[in-house]
Short mmCIF file of C-alpha atoms in Angstrom, two decimals:
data_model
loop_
_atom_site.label_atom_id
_atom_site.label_comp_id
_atom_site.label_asym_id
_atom_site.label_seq_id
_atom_site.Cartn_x
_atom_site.Cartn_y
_atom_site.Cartn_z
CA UNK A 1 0.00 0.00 0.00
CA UNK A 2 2.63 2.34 0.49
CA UNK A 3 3.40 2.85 -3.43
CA UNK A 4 -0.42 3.51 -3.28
CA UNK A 5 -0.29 5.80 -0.94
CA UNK A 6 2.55 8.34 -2.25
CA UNK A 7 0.83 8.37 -5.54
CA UNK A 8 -2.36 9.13 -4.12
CA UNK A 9 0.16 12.11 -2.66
CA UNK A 10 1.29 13.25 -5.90
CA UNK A 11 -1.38 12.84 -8.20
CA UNK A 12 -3.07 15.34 -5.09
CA UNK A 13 -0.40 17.63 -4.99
CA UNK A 14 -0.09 17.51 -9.14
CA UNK A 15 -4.03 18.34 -9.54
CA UNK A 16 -4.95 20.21 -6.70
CA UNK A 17 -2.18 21.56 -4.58
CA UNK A 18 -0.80 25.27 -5.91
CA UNK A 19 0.82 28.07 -4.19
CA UNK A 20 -1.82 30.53 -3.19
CA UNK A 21 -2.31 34.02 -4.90
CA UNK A 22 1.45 32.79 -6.45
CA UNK A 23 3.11 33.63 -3.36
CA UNK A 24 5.80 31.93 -2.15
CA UNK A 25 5.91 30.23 1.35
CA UNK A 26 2.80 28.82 0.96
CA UNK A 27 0.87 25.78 -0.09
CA UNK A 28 -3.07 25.50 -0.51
CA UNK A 29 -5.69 22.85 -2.34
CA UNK A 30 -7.98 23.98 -5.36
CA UNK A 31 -11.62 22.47 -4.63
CA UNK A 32 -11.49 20.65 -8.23
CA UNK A 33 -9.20 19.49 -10.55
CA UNK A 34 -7.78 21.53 -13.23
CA UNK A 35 -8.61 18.25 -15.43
CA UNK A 36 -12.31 18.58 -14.90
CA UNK A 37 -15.22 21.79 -15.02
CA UNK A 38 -17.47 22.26 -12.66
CA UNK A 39 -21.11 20.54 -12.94
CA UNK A 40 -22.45 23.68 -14.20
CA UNK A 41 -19.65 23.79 -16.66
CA UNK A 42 -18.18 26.99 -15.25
CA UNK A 43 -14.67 27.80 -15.14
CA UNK A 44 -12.34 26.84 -12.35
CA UNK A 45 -11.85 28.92 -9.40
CA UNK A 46 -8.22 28.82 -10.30
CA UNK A 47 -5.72 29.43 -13.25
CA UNK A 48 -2.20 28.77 -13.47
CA UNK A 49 -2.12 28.82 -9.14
CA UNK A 50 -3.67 31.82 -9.08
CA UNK A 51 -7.06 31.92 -6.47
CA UNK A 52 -9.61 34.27 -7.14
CA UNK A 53 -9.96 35.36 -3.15
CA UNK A 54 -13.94 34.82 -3.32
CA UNK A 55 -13.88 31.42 -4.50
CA UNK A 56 -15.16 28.25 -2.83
CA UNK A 57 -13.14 27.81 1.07
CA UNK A 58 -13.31 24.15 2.29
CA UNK A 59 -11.36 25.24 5.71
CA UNK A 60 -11.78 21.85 6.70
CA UNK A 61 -10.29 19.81 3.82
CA UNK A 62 -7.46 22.20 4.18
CA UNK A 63 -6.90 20.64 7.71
CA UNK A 64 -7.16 16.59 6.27
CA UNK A 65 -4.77 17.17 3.21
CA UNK A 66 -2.74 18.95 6.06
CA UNK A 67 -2.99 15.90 8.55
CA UNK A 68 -2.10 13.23 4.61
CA UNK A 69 0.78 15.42 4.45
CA UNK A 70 1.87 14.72 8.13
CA UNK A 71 1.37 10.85 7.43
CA UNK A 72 3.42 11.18 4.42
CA UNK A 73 6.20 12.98 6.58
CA UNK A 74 6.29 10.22 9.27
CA UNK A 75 6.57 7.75 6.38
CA UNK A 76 9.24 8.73 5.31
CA UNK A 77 10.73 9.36 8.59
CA UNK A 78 10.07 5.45 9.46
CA UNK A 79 11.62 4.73 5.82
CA UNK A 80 14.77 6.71 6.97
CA UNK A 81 14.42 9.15 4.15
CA UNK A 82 15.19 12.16 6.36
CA UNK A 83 15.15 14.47 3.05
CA UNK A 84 11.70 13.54 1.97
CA UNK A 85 10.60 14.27 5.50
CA UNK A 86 11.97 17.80 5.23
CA UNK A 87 10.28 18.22 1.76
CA UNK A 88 6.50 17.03 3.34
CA UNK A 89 7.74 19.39 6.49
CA UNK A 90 8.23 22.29 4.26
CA UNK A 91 5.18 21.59 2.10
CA UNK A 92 3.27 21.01 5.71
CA UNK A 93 4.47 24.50 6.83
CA UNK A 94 3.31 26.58 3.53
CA UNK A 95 0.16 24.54 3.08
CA UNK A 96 -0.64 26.06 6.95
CA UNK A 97 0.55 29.82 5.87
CA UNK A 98 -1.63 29.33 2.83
CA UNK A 99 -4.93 28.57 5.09
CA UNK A 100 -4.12 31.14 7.08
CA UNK A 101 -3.66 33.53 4.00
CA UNK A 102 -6.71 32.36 2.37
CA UNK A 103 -8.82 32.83 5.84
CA UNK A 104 -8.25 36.74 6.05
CA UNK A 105 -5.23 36.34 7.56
CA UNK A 106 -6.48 34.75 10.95
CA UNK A 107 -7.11 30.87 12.26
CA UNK A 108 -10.56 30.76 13.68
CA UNK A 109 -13.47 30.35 11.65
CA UNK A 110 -17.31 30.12 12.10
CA UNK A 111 -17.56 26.52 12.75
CA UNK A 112 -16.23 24.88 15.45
CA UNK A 113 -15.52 21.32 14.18
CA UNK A 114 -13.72 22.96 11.37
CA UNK A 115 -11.25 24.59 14.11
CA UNK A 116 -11.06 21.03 15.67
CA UNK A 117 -9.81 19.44 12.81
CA UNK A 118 -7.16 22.18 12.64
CA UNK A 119 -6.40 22.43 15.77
CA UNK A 120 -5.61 18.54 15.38
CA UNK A 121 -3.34 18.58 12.37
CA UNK A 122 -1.65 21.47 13.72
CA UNK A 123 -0.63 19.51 17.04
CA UNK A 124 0.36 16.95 14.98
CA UNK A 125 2.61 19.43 13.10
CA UNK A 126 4.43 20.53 16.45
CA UNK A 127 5.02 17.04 16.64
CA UNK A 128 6.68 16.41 13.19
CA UNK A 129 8.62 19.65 13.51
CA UNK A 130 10.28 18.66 16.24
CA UNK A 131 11.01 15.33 14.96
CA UNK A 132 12.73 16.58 11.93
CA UNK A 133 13.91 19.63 13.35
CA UNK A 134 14.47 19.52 16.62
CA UNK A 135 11.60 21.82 17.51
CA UNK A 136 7.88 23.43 17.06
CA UNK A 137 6.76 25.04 14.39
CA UNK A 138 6.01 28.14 15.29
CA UNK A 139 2.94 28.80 13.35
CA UNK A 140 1.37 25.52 14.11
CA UNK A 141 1.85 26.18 17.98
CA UNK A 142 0.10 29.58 17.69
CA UNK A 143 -2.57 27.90 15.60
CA UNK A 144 -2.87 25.28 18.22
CA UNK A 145 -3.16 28.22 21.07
CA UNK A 146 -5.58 30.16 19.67
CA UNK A 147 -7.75 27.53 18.00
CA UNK A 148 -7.99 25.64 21.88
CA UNK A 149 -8.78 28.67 23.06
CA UNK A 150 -12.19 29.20 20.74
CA UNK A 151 -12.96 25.15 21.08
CA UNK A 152 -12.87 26.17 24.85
CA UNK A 153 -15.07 29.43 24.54
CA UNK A 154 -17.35 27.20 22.80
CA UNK A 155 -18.77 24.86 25.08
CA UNK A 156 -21.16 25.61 28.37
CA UNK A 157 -24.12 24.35 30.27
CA UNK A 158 -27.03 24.50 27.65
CA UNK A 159 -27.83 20.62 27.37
CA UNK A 160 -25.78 19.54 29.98
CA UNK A 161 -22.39 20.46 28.29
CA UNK A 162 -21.13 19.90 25.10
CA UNK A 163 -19.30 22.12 22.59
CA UNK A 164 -21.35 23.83 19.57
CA UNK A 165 -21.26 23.26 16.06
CA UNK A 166 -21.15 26.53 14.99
CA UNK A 167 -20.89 30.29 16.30
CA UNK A 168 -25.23 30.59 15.90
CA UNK A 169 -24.32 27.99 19.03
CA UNK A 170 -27.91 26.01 18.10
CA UNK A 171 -26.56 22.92 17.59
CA UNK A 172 -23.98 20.57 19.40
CA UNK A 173 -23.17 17.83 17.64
CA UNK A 174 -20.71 14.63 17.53
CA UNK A 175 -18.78 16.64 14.29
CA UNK A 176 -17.72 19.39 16.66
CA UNK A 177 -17.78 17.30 19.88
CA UNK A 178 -15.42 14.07 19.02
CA UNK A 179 -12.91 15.64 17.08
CA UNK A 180 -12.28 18.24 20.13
CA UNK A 181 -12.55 15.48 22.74
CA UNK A 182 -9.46 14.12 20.89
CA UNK A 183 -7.91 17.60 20.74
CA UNK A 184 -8.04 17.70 24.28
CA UNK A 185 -6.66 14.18 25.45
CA UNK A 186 -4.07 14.99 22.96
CA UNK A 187 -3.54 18.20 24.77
CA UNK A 188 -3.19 16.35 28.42
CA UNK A 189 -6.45 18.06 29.23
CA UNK A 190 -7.96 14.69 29.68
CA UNK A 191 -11.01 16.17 32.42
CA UNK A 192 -12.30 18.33 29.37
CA UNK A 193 -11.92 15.49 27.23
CA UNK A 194 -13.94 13.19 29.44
CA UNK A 195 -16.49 15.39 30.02
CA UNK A 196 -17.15 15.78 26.36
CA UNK A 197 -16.79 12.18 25.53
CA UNK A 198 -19.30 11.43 28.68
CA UNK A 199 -21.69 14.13 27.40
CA UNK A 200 -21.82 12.47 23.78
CA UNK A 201 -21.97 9.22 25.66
CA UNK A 202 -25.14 10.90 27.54
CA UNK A 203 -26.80 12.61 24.60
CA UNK A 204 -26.23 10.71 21.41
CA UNK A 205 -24.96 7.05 21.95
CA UNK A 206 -27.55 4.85 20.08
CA UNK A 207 -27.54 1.96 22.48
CA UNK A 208 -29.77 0.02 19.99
CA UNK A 209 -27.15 0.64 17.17
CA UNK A 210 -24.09 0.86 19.53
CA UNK A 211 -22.78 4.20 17.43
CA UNK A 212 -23.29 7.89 18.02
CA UNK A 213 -26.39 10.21 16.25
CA UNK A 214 -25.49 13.30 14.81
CA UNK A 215 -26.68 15.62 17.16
CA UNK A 216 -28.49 17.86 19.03
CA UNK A 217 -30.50 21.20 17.53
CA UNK A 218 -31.61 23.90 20.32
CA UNK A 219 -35.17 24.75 19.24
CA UNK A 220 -37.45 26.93 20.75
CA UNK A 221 -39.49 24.27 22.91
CA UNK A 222 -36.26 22.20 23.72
CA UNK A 223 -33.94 20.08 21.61
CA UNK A 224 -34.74 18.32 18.63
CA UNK A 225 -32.38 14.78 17.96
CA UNK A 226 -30.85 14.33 14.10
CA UNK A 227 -30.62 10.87 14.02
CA UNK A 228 -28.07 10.77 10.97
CA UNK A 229 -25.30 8.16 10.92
CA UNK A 230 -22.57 9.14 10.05
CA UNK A 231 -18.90 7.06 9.10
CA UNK A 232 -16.65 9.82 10.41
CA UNK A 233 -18.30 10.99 13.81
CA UNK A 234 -17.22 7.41 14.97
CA UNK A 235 -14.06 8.13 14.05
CA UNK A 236 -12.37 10.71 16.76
CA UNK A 237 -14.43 9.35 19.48
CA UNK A 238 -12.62 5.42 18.71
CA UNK A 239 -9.27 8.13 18.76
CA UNK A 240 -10.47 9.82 22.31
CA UNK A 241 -11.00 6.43 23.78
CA UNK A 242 -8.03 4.94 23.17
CA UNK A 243 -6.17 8.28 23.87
CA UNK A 244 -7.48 8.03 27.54
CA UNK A 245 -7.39 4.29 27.52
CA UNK A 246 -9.33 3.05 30.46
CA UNK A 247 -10.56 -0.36 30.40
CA UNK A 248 -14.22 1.15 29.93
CA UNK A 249 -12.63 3.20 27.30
CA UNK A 250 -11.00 0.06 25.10
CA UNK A 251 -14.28 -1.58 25.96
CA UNK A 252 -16.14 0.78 24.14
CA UNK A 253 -13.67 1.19 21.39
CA UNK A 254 -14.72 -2.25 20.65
CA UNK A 255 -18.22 -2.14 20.83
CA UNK A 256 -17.93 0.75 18.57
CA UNK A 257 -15.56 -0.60 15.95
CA UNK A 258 -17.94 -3.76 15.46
CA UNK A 259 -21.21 -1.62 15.24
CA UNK A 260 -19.40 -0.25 12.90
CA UNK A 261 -18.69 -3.16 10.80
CA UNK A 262 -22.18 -4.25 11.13
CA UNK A 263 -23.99 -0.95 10.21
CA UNK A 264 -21.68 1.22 8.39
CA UNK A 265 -19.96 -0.98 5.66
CA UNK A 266 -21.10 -3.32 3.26
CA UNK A 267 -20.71 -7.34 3.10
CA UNK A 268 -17.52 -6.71 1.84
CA UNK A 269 -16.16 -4.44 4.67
CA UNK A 270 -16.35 -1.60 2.38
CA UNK A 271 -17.01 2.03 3.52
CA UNK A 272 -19.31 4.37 1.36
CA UNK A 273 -16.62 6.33 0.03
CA UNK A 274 -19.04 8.60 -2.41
CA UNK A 275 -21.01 10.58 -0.15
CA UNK A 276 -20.24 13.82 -2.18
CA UNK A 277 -18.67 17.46 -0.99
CA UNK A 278 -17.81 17.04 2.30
CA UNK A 279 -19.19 13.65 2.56
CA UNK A 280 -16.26 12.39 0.04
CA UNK A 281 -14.11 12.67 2.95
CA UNK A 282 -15.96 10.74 5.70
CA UNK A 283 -14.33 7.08 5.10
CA UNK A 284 -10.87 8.49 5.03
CA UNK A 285 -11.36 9.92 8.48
CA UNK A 286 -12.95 6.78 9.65
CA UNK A 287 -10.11 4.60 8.61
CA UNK A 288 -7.44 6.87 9.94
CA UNK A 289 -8.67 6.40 13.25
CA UNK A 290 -9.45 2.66 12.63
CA UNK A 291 -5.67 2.25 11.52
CA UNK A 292 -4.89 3.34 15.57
CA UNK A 293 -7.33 0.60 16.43
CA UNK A 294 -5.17 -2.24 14.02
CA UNK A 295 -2.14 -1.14 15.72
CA UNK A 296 -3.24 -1.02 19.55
CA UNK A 297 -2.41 -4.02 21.42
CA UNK A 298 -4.53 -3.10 24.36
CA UNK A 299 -8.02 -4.02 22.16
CA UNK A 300 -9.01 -7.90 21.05
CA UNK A 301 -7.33 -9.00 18.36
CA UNK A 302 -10.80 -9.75 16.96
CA UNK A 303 -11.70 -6.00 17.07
CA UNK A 304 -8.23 -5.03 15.32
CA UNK A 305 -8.69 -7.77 12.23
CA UNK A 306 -12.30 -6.24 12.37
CA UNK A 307 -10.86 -2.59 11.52
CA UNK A 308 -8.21 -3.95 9.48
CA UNK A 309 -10.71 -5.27 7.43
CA UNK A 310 -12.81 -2.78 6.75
CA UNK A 311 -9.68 -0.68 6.10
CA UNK A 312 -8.15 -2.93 3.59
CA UNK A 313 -11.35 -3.25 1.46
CA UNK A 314 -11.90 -0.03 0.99
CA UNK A 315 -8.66 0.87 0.11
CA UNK A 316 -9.43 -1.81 -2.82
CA UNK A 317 -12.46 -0.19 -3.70
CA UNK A 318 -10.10 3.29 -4.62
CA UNK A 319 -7.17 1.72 -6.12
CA UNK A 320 -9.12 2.69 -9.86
CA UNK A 321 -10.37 5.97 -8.67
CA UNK A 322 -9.76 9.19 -10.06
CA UNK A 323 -10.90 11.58 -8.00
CA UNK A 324 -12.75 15.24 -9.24
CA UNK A 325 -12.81 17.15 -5.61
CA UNK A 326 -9.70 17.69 -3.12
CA UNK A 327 -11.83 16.20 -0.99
CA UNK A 328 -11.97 12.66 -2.51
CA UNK A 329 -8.60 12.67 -3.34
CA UNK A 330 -7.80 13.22 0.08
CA UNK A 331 -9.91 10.64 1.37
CA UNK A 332 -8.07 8.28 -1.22
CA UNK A 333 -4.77 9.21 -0.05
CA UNK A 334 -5.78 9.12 3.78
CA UNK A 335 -7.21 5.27 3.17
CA UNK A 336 -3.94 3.96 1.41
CA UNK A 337 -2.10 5.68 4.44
CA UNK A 338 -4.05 4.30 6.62
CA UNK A 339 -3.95 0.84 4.81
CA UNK A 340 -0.03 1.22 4.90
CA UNK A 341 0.43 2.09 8.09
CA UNK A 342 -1.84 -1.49 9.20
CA UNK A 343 0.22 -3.41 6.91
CA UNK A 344 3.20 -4.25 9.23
CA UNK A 345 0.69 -5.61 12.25
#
């Protein structure tokens, strides 16, 4: 999998990846590729690397192809190829100018699961800096300040707890809540990280289905439930729980990555891996966090072939694919890693 997955890298960077505006020192990813028009057969947002500053802003994809890049990195690290690693640092480092750039200039943003995901690539970042470099980034430690310090500002009593979707604060929801319960643990705040993971627990845990709802809408004679399934909210949480790794916590991990298997993918194993927009993206996050379940020891080795399984399949089910959207391509990429990174265990 691991030729897979670093031509899944460049065939990203080659079609969507472009400096932004032209400048250098940074990095960013065109919504579509240059190969194909958009459904309404307009033009491209882009020509020749060159944004128009009004065009389409997936903040969020921004923050996966970060995280790929990252995996790339510590591939290459693992490989010994101490050069490439410097290449996916640099490329890590402009790509996180250019969202900055392209988002007036600042970090936060209107939704809160969007920060999340940032928040998580860019601790992740700190990380790889000081692997190849011997220490932080400084940009990703400042993004990692201030965007903890808006995940933090989001969440209070309405409903118990719980962190909002969005700044309208109406909604709190598993896309907000899991990714910054993982944040957290990753963050040694592991109280705030419990307390979110026991307030999803609470709120949205389908015992009947043994996986979390969507969420939670504040309406004006209560709450309203959207029952929505969704591959990627299981994702973080299986991260969070192993993060804090309790017995209860592995316990659960379990339960969730075979509800998972049972509800989510096909006979096969395979995820849905079409979902569209954002959706395009949702089995790549899944499998990333799946990949931690393969490769931790602590969970039954039934539960890790389980995740395995369902990782390897659908990495089968993209090895034709050509995808049209950063985000697919992304979620191609993040599934070979993921399938790469399982295939040592």
């Amino acid at each position: 999998m691991k030729e897979l997955a670093r031509a899944a890298a460049e065939d990203t960077h080659a079609r969507f990846g472009h400096r932004l505006f032209g400048l250098p020192g940074t990095w960013i990813g065109r919504p579509y590729s240059l190969r194909h028009q958009l459904h309404d057969g307009s033009m491209l947002s882009d020509i020749n690397g060159f944004s128009h500053p009004f065009a389409e802003w997936n903040y969020w994809w921004q923050a996966h192809y970060l995280d790929a890049i990252i995996d790339d990195g510590l591939a290459y690290l693992a490989d010994g190829d101490r050069g490439a690693a410097q290449n996916e640092l640099r490329r890590a480092k402009d790509l996180l100018a250019g969202i900055r750039v392209r988002n007036f200039g600042v970090f936060p943003n209107y939704f809160f699961d969007d920060m999340a995901w940032l928040a998580l690539a860019c601790q992740r970042l700190v990380g790889f800096s000081r692997q190849v470099e011997g220490r932080s980034h400084r940009g990703a430690k400042q993004a990692v300040t201030t965007l903890r310090k808006q995940l933090e500002g989001g969440i209070d009593d309405v409903l118990d707890g719980g962190l909002y979707w969005s700044r309208k604060r109406d909604f709190k929801n598993v896309p907000a809540n899991a990714p910054a319960a993982l944040f957290f643990a990753r963050s040694g705040d592991r109280d705030q990280s419990r307390k979110l993971l026991d307030w999803m627990r609470t709120k949205l845990f389908s015992g009947h289905q043994g996986l979390y709802l969507d969420g939670l809408r504040i309406t004006s004679s209560g709450h309203k439930m959207e029952e929505a399934l969704y591959t990627y909210n299981q994702g973080p949480i299986l991260g969070a729980l192993l993060e804090l790794g309790t017995a209860v916590d592995l316990d659960h991990a379990g339960t969730l990555v075979r509800a998972t298997r049972r509800h989510l993918a096909d006979e096969a194993g395979i995820l849905p891996v079409n979902g569209g927009g954002d959706g395009n993206l949702f089995a790549g996050i899944l499998c990333r966090y799946l990949a931690l379940c393969v490769n931790d020891e602590r969970l039954d080795h039934e539960v890790r072939d389980m995740a395995q399984q369902m990782i390897s399949s659908t990495a089968g089910s993209l090895v034709d694919d050509e995808p049209r959207r950063l985000s697919a391509a992304v979620q191609r990429w993040m599934v070979f890693s993921a399938a790469d990174r399982c295939d040592s265990k």
